[in-house]
Short mmCIF file of C-alpha atoms and ligand atoms in Angstrom, two decimals:
data_model
loop_
_atom_site.label_atom_id
_atom_site.label_comp_id
_atom_site.label_asym_id
_atom_site.label_seq_id
_atom_site.Cartn_x
_atom_site.Cartn_y
_atom_site.Cartn_z
CA MET E 227 74.85 61.72 158.62
CA ALA E 228 75.14 61.01 162.44
CA GLU E 229 77.45 58.24 161.89
CA LYS E 230 79.91 60.37 159.77
CA LYS E 231 81.14 62.67 162.44
CA LYS E 232 81.46 62.70 166.11
CA MET E 233 78.30 62.74 167.90
CA SER E 234 78.01 65.05 170.74
CA VAL E 235 75.54 64.67 173.37
CA ALA E 236 73.01 66.96 172.02
CA GLU E 237 73.34 65.14 168.37
CA ILE E 238 72.68 61.92 170.29
CA LEU E 239 69.83 63.11 172.37
CA ALA E 240 68.40 64.34 169.14
CA ALA E 241 68.85 61.05 167.30
CA ALA E 242 67.18 59.64 170.23
CA ARG E 243 64.19 61.71 169.93
CA ALA E 244 63.80 61.30 166.35
CA ALA E 245 64.06 57.61 167.20
CA ASP E 246 61.45 57.95 169.89
CA GLY E 247 59.21 59.94 167.48
CA LYS E 248 59.42 57.24 164.79
CA GLY E 249 59.23 54.46 167.14
CA ALA E 250 56.10 55.81 168.44
CA ALA E 251 54.25 56.28 165.25
CA ALA E 252 55.44 53.28 163.77
CA SER E 253 55.31 50.88 166.42
CA PRO E 254 52.14 49.42 167.81
CA PRO E 255 50.68 50.98 171.03
CA GLU E 256 51.75 47.59 172.90
CA PRO E 257 55.44 47.25 172.27
CA LYS E 258 56.74 43.58 173.11
CA ALA E 259 58.87 43.21 176.08
CA THR E 260 61.77 41.54 174.07
CA GLU E 261 62.39 44.72 172.39
CA THR E 262 63.48 46.51 175.34
CA GLU E 263 66.32 44.44 176.07
CA GLU E 264 68.78 47.05 175.21
CA SER E 265 67.50 49.05 178.16
CA PRO E 266 67.71 47.35 181.26
CA ALA E 267 66.23 50.26 182.90
CA ALA E 268 63.23 50.40 180.57
CA PRO E 269 59.74 49.83 182.17
CA PRO E 270 57.60 46.71 181.64
CA ALA E 271 55.57 46.68 178.32
CA SER E 272 52.66 46.13 180.41
CA LYS E 273 52.77 49.56 181.83
CA PRO E 274 49.92 51.37 180.03
CA LYS E 275 51.06 54.41 177.94
CA PRO E 276 48.75 57.30 178.49
CA ALA E 277 47.40 58.76 175.49
CA ALA E 278 48.47 62.28 176.50
CA ALA E 279 51.87 61.23 177.70
CA LYS E 280 53.57 62.18 174.38
CA PRO E 281 51.25 63.72 172.35
CA ALA E 282 53.60 65.75 170.51
CA ALA E 283 55.98 62.86 169.83
CA ALA E 284 53.33 60.48 168.58
CA ALA E 285 52.09 63.12 166.41
CA GLY E 286 55.47 64.45 165.42
CA GLY E 287 55.09 67.72 167.02
CA ALA E 288 57.08 69.65 169.65
CA ARG E 289 60.18 68.55 170.54
CA PRO E 290 60.87 67.68 174.33
CA SER E 291 63.36 69.90 175.97
CA VAL E 292 66.78 68.66 177.28
CA SER E 293 65.30 68.74 180.99
CA ASP E 294 62.37 66.40 179.69
CA ILE E 295 64.86 64.18 178.19
CA LEU E 296 67.00 63.83 181.09
CA ALA E 297 63.94 63.37 183.39
CA MET E 298 63.03 60.56 180.80
CA ALA E 299 66.37 59.09 181.61
CA ARG E 300 66.13 59.54 185.06
CA ALA E 301 62.88 57.90 185.09
CA ASN E 302 64.05 55.02 182.85
CA LYS E 303 66.75 54.43 185.38
CA ALA E 304 64.54 54.40 188.41
CA ALA E 305 61.76 52.76 186.65
CA GLY E 306 62.06 49.64 188.66
CA ALA E 307 61.68 51.22 192.23
CA GLU E 308 59.71 54.41 191.78
CA THR E 309 57.22 53.72 188.67
CA ALA E 310 54.48 53.45 191.36
CA ALA E 311 55.27 56.68 193.07
CA LYS E 312 55.44 58.79 189.88
CA PRO E 313 52.27 59.88 188.49
CA ALA E 314 51.45 58.39 185.31
CA ALA E 315 50.77 61.78 183.83
CA ALA E 316 53.74 63.65 185.06
CA LYS E 317 56.45 61.87 182.84
CA PRO E 318 54.66 59.82 180.25
CA ALA E 319 57.79 59.32 178.07
CA ALA E 320 59.69 56.75 180.39
CA PRO E 321 57.42 53.50 179.93
CA ALA E 322 56.61 51.43 177.20
CA ALA E 323 56.33 54.30 174.65
CA LYS E 324 60.11 54.78 175.48
CA ALA E 325 60.85 51.15 174.92
CA ALA E 326 59.22 51.33 171.83
CA ALA E 327 60.61 54.56 170.59
CA ALA E 328 63.96 53.09 171.45
CA LYS E 329 63.68 50.41 169.28
CA PRO E 330 64.26 52.07 166.00
CA ALA E 331 67.04 54.02 167.56
CA ALA E 332 68.60 50.91 169.08
CA LYS E 333 68.07 49.30 165.48
CA ALA E 334 69.73 52.39 163.92
CA THR E 335 72.72 52.06 166.24
CA GLU E 336 73.02 48.55 166.21
CA ALA E 337 74.65 48.57 162.93
CA GLY E 338 77.29 50.74 164.46
CA ALA E 339 77.25 48.81 167.63
CA ALA E 340 77.80 45.72 165.58
CA LYS E 341 80.85 47.33 163.88
CA THR E 342 82.39 48.64 166.87
CA GLY E 343 81.06 45.90 169.12
CA VAL E 344 79.97 48.33 171.94
CA GLN E 345 76.17 48.62 172.40
CA ARG E 346 74.95 52.15 173.58
CA ASP E 347 71.68 53.54 174.57
CA THR E 348 70.56 56.61 175.24
CA ALA E 349 70.34 55.97 179.24
CA SER E 350 74.16 55.04 179.17
CA ILE E 351 74.80 58.11 177.31
CA LEU E 352 72.85 60.25 179.45
CA ALA E 353 74.22 58.71 182.74
CA ALA E 354 77.76 59.09 181.44
CA ALA E 355 76.89 62.65 180.56
CA ARG E 356 75.72 63.26 184.25
CA ALA E 357 78.84 61.58 185.56
CA GLY E 358 81.05 64.02 183.42
CA ALA E 359 82.61 61.14 181.84
CA LYS E 360 83.19 61.10 177.98
CA PRO E 361 80.17 62.25 176.51
CA GLY E 362 79.66 59.27 173.90
CA PRO E 363 81.57 57.96 170.86
CA VAL E 364 83.57 61.01 170.11
CA SER E 365 86.88 59.18 170.09
CA LYS E 366 88.24 57.80 167.08
CA ALA E 367 88.78 54.53 168.99
CA ASP E 368 85.14 54.40 170.08
CA ALA E 369 83.59 56.12 166.98
CA PRO E 370 82.00 53.64 164.60
CA ALA E 371 83.62 53.38 161.22
CA ARG E 372 82.47 55.56 158.98
CA PRO E 373 80.49 54.12 155.96
CA ALA E 374 82.33 54.35 152.56
CA ALA E 375 80.74 57.34 150.59
CA LYS E 376 78.32 56.36 148.31
CA PRO E 377 79.70 57.26 145.06
CA ARG E 378 77.49 59.98 143.47
CA GLU E 379 75.66 58.82 140.64
CA ALA E 380 75.54 60.69 137.63
CA LYS E 381 72.46 62.54 137.23
CA PRO E 382 71.05 62.04 133.85
CA VAL E 383 71.13 64.71 131.61
CA ALA E 384 67.70 65.50 130.34
CA GLU E 385 67.87 66.28 126.84
CA LYS E 386 66.83 69.75 126.14
CA ALA E 387 63.94 69.73 123.53
CA ALA E 388 65.11 71.18 120.56
CA PRO E 389 63.26 74.22 119.71
CA PRO E 390 61.22 74.12 116.68
CA ARG E 391 62.88 75.25 113.65
CA THR E 392 61.56 78.00 112.02
CA VAL E 393 62.18 78.76 108.39
CA ALA E 394 63.48 82.33 107.87
CA THR E 395 62.04 84.00 104.87
CA VAL E 396 64.50 85.18 102.48
CA PRO E 397 63.64 88.60 100.77
CA PRO E 398 64.00 88.18 97.09
CA LYS E 399 67.15 89.59 95.61
CA PRO E 400 67.22 92.85 93.99
CA VAL E 401 67.02 92.79 90.17
CA LYS E 402 70.51 93.59 88.70
CA PRO E 403 70.52 95.89 85.84
CA ALA E 404 71.06 94.63 82.42
CA LYS E 405 74.58 93.76 81.37
CA ALA E 406 74.47 96.04 78.51
CA ALA E 407 74.11 99.18 80.83
CA ALA E 408 76.89 97.96 82.84
CA GLY E 409 79.11 97.15 79.95
CA ALA E 410 78.16 100.58 78.71
CA ALA E 411 79.38 102.14 81.94
CA GLU E 412 82.21 100.28 81.93
CA ASP E 413 83.18 101.41 78.52
CA ARG E 414 82.44 105.00 79.19
CA ARG E 415 84.72 104.77 82.20
CA THR E 416 87.36 102.97 80.12
CA PHE E 417 87.31 105.52 77.83
CA LEU E 418 87.58 108.46 80.21
CA GLN E 419 90.38 106.67 81.76
CA ILE E 420 91.94 106.28 78.37
CA ALA E 421 91.43 109.93 77.50
CA LEU E 422 92.57 111.35 80.63
CA GLY E 423 95.67 109.02 80.63
CA SER E 424 96.64 110.08 77.22
CA ALA E 425 96.30 113.80 77.70
CA MET E 426 98.28 113.60 80.96
CA ALA E 427 100.87 111.29 78.70
CA VAL E 428 101.10 113.92 76.14
CA GLY E 429 101.43 116.74 78.83
CA PHE E 430 104.18 115.01 80.46
CA SER E 431 105.74 114.18 77.12
CA ALA E 432 105.82 117.75 76.00
CA LEU E 433 106.92 118.90 79.18
CA ALA E 434 109.86 116.54 79.00
CA VAL E 435 110.79 117.44 75.44
CA THR E 436 110.85 120.93 76.34
CA GLY E 437 112.95 120.48 79.31
CA GLY E 438 115.38 118.45 77.03
CA LEU E 439 115.47 121.33 74.83
CA PHE E 440 116.15 123.79 77.46
CA SER E 441 118.92 121.76 78.80
CA LEU E 442 120.51 121.35 75.21
CA GLY E 443 120.53 124.93 74.62
CA LEU E 444 121.76 125.75 78.13
CA ALA E 445 124.80 123.33 77.47
CA ARG E 446 125.20 124.79 74.28
CA PHE E 447 125.21 128.28 75.57
CA LEU E 448 127.72 127.40 78.35
CA PHE E 449 129.93 125.18 75.95
CA PRO E 450 129.81 127.07 72.58
CA ASN E 451 131.18 125.42 69.44
CA VAL E 452 134.81 126.08 68.79
CA LEU E 453 135.58 126.08 64.90
CA ALA E 454 138.21 123.93 63.88
CA GLU E 455 139.65 126.51 61.37
CA PRO E 456 142.79 125.57 59.79
CA PRO E 457 146.09 127.15 60.80
CA SER E 458 146.65 130.62 60.06
CA LYS E 459 150.16 129.63 58.85
CA PHE E 460 150.59 127.23 55.99
CA LYS E 461 153.33 126.32 53.50
CA VAL E 462 152.72 126.29 49.86
CA GLY E 463 156.06 125.11 48.51
CA SER E 464 158.96 126.81 47.06
CA ARG E 465 158.99 129.83 44.96
CA ASP E 466 159.90 127.79 41.56
CA GLY E 467 156.33 126.29 42.06
CA PHE E 468 154.90 129.48 41.12
CA PRO E 469 156.17 130.87 37.43
CA SER E 470 155.79 134.42 36.51
CA GLY E 471 152.37 135.44 35.55
CA LYS E 472 151.06 132.38 37.17
CA VAL E 473 147.80 132.37 39.58
CA GLU E 474 147.54 129.46 41.62
CA THR E 475 143.85 128.61 42.58
CA LYS E 476 144.61 125.21 44.22
CA TYR E 477 144.54 126.71 47.52
CA VAL E 478 141.24 128.52 47.08
CA ALA E 479 139.21 125.89 48.51
CA GLN E 480 141.32 124.98 51.50
CA TYR E 481 142.72 128.27 52.49
CA GLY E 482 141.13 130.91 50.58
CA VAL E 483 144.15 132.25 48.84
CA TRP E 484 145.46 133.00 45.51
CA VAL E 485 149.33 132.59 45.13
CA VAL E 486 150.03 134.82 42.34
CA ASN E 487 153.38 135.72 40.66
CA GLY E 488 152.95 139.12 39.20
CA ASP E 489 154.07 142.26 38.37
CA PHE E 490 153.17 145.29 40.88
CA GLN E 491 154.35 148.61 40.28
CA GLY E 492 157.21 147.21 38.08
CA GLN E 493 158.42 144.84 40.57
CA GLN E 494 157.94 141.08 40.11
CA GLN E 495 156.44 139.65 43.21
CA ILE E 496 154.98 136.46 44.70
CA TYR E 497 151.90 137.84 47.02
CA ALA E 498 149.01 136.08 48.21
CA LEU E 499 145.56 137.34 47.56
CA LYS E 500 142.33 137.12 49.91
CA THR E 501 139.49 135.52 48.16
CA VAL E 502 136.79 138.09 49.59
CA CYS E 503 135.33 140.50 47.39
CA THR E 504 135.57 143.95 48.98
CA HIS E 505 132.02 144.75 48.02
CA LEU E 506 129.85 142.33 50.17
CA GLY E 507 132.11 139.49 50.71
CA CYS E 508 131.59 137.12 47.95
CA THR E 509 134.08 134.97 46.37
CA PRO E 510 135.30 136.20 43.06
CA SER E 511 136.49 133.92 40.45
CA TRP E 512 139.84 133.86 38.49
CA LEU E 513 139.13 134.14 34.80
CA GLU E 514 142.23 132.90 32.82
CA ALA E 515 141.07 134.03 29.55
CA GLU E 516 140.24 137.47 30.73
CA GLN E 517 143.15 137.64 33.14
CA LYS E 518 140.73 138.97 35.90
CA PHE E 519 139.01 138.29 39.23
CA LYS E 520 135.48 138.40 38.59
CA CYS E 521 132.74 138.67 41.36
CA PRO E 522 129.72 136.65 40.68
CA CYS E 523 127.63 138.65 42.94
CA HIS E 524 127.68 142.25 41.61
CA GLY E 525 129.99 141.96 38.81
CA SER E 526 132.97 143.67 40.40
CA GLY E 527 136.14 142.99 38.46
CA PHE E 528 139.88 143.12 39.88
CA TYR E 529 142.97 142.77 38.06
CA LYS E 530 145.77 140.22 38.57
CA ASP E 531 147.40 142.17 41.14
CA GLY E 532 144.25 142.74 42.99
CA VAL E 533 143.28 146.30 42.52
CA ASN E 534 139.39 146.96 41.37
CA PHE E 535 138.39 148.35 38.24
CA GLU E 536 134.94 147.67 37.71
CA GLY E 537 131.62 146.63 39.56
CA PRO E 538 130.86 148.28 43.09
CA ALA E 539 133.92 147.03 44.87
CA PRO E 540 134.99 150.04 46.57
CA ARG E 541 138.64 149.13 47.05
CA PRO E 542 141.36 146.41 46.05
CA LEU E 543 141.57 142.94 47.47
CA GLU E 544 143.43 142.51 50.64
CA ARG E 545 146.69 140.54 50.99
CA TYR E 546 148.12 137.92 53.54
CA ALA E 547 151.28 138.04 55.03
CA ILE E 548 153.88 135.99 53.12
CA ARG E 549 157.64 134.87 53.58
CA ILE E 550 160.24 132.36 52.84
CA ALA E 551 160.32 129.90 55.72
CA ASP E 552 163.60 128.17 57.00
CA ASP E 553 162.97 125.42 54.75
CA GLY E 554 162.83 127.54 51.85
CA GLN E 555 159.31 127.27 51.02
CA LEU E 556 156.65 129.93 50.84
CA GLU E 557 154.90 130.27 54.08
CA ILE E 558 151.55 132.47 54.27
CA ASP E 559 150.14 133.59 57.32
CA LYS E 560 146.35 134.68 57.38
CA SER E 561 146.63 136.31 60.67
CA LYS E 562 148.00 139.39 59.10
CA THR E 563 146.61 141.57 56.03
CA PHE E 564 147.37 144.31 54.00
CA GLN E 565 145.29 147.04 52.53
CA GLU E 566 146.42 148.54 49.31
CA GLU E 567 144.61 152.08 49.95
CA LEU E 568 146.30 152.15 53.27
CA GLY E 569 149.75 151.75 51.52
CA GLN E 570 150.39 148.53 53.35
CA TRP E 571 151.25 146.54 50.18
CA ALA E 572 154.45 148.43 50.41
CA ASP E 573 155.20 146.26 53.28
CA PRO E 574 157.93 143.82 52.69
CA ASP E 575 155.86 141.16 54.64
CA SER E 576 153.17 141.74 52.03
CA TYR E 577 155.30 139.89 49.38
CA VAL E 578 158.09 137.96 48.53
CA THR E 579 160.57 139.06 45.58
CA VAL E 580 161.23 136.82 42.70
FE1 FES Y 864 131.53 141.18 44.95
FE2 FES Y 864 129.17 142.65 45.21
S1 FES Y 864 130.23 141.08 46.53
S2 FES Y 864 130.59 142.57 43.69
#
């Protein structure tokens, strides 16, 4: 990781210390003189290394402080001239142990130095730091090329052990009721539905019929029938068609009139008698053989001139108005009647003289 970023002085020192620790632990107590070729200021390998000089480094214990390291560097620098003046126990880190410890660090930096073509050691770095120069390979130009990042190996995914399958126990299904009971219930339900539907249908039908009849009666009340009665005036022909003493009955059915050519009080007249019995309204019959009108209801009898002479009829038959029309025909007007008991038969409109 140290090669991937710019190394500061502290990091370089830390790397050196780590290298020292590893070198001291891995290297033999008497390093060869050839291994210190990177450090010209390193003391000769013949210099004995006190056992207590680097107790912590040898054992990988407490880390030396920066002042110690600087002192070690100064000691390395001045090793050639002052090795004898300094007490052996004062700075035990400089001699052979340092050289031995520098070996792994030098080896570690050899790869980067080989790439960049620059060899650096701790002493030179520290010297440069003291001189205020550039503190180590921090520039891009001096920095060793970063090794290519190793591709991350895909971690094999440990297959999870499948949990043991537990077989669920299914409760037994409830016993279905017998089909016969279900069918009976269905039949009962269907019967009730049909009965209820039929009752409702009958009720609605009766209501519809009642409403229809009520509407019909209301319409008949609002628009009563108009009797298509024959016109009140009608022509029966000329007087020649009615000989003397003749009672014409052919207009009874259509007009309810007898046309008679008879004698009334010594005067020959043609008159029109109403075919309604004055008793209770029955229609008498002309009896040619008996020369009378006979009511079939109660036996009332009327002469040819219409005067009652037997039975319960209280008064003579009534006459309609009659006249000779412009065309010479006899015209009968049923809108006007004449009663003998009232003396109306004397009215000229009640007869036509022959
Ligand atoms: Fe003619 Fe009674 S209705 S006699």
